């Protein structure tokens, strides 16, 4: 096993432990391996160990990787960064999931540009659960209305909600933010939007996110190592 493959196995084991501690079913949490800033060769290594879901933030960087990895047809690409309106076409044509919908306009473009032969693009509404000014996402009180509007678009499928919890928050505050997400998902159901996904939890806060109901965790550095943005 390579170093990345060892890291990967250890993250899978940590998720299994978190599921068990939270009295949740085995494999009820899906791992998205966040590969931003890392080369396609690293993705290949983790793919060879069995991983299929990968998350990317920067559309241009990701698009180049889709070309390099075109021989791996069962890769599932999750866009977890902002999609500017001049990049929606790439995303509509090659992504499987977008976790960061916070504007109806972006969703409308993605739906219009989704090729007819492809299945609907799976999307989550990003919620600014911490209220930090630097964060993307809709305020919690606007999440249900946006999800309801997006659910009317023909070529998108609303799957649930996503957040990036506050990095500096203590355990109690993090828990409050994750539980608010769970509560919002319940309100989506009540509003008739049949969504089942809570995309939350990263390398630093995964066990707590799982305890609070995360269905998809997005983990980068614990698998691929420290990122160098230079
Ligand atoms: C980078 C990133 C992650 C992964 O973060 P790590 O701390 O490396 O696990 C998860 N979600 C989003 C939105 C990210 O941008």
mmCIF file of C-alpha atoms in Angstrom, residues 101 104 107 111 123 125 143-159 188 191-195:
data_model
loop_
_atom_site.group_PDB
_atom_site.id
_atom_site.type_symbol
_atom_site.label_atom_id
_atom_site.label_comp_id
_atom_site.label_asym_id
_atom_site.label_seq_id
_atom_site.Cartn_x
_atom_site.Cartn_y
_atom_site.Cartn_z
ATOM 1 C CA UNK A 101 -25.963 26.013 -4.869
ATOM 2 C CA UNK A 104 -31.352 30.349 -8.146
ATOM 3 C CA UNK A 107 -29.144 26.531 -10.673
ATOM 4 C CA UNK A 111 -30.350 22.985 -15.537
ATOM 5 C CA UNK A 123 -27.451 19.274 -6.077
ATOM 6 C CA UNK A 125 -28.197 23.920 -1.212
ATOM 7 C CA UNK A 143 -32.646 27.522 2.575
ATOM 8 C CA UNK A 144 -36.091 25.944 2.279
ATOM 9 C CA UNK A 145 -37.392 28.536 -0.191
ATOM 10 C CA UNK A 146 -34.328 28.189 -2.418
ATOM 11 C CA UNK A 147 -34.516 24.384 -2.312
ATOM 12 C CA UNK A 148 -38.193 24.514 -3.279
ATOM 13 C CA UNK A 149 -37.445 26.815 -6.233
ATOM 14 C CA UNK A 150 -34.502 24.679 -7.417
ATOM 15 C CA UNK A 151 -36.571 21.498 -7.131
ATOM 16 C CA UNK A 152 -38.791 22.814 -9.930
ATOM 17 C CA UNK A 153 -35.905 22.834 -12.448
ATOM 18 C CA UNK A 154 -36.113 19.993 -14.944
ATOM 19 C CA UNK A 155 -32.519 18.788 -15.071
ATOM 20 C CA UNK A 156 -31.484 19.148 -11.439
ATOM 21 C CA UNK A 157 -32.360 16.919 -8.518
ATOM 22 C CA UNK A 158 -32.279 18.504 -5.063
ATOM 23 C CA UNK A 159 -30.635 16.003 -2.716
ATOM 24 C CA UNK A 188 -37.280 20.617 3.697
ATOM 25 C CA UNK A 191 -42.144 21.563 2.705
ATOM 26 C CA UNK A 192 -42.457 18.596 0.354
ATOM 27 C CA UNK A 193 -38.898 18.628 -1.000
ATOM 28 C CA UNK A 194 -37.855 15.009 -0.609
ATOM 29 C CA UNK A 195 -34.204 15.482 0.243
#
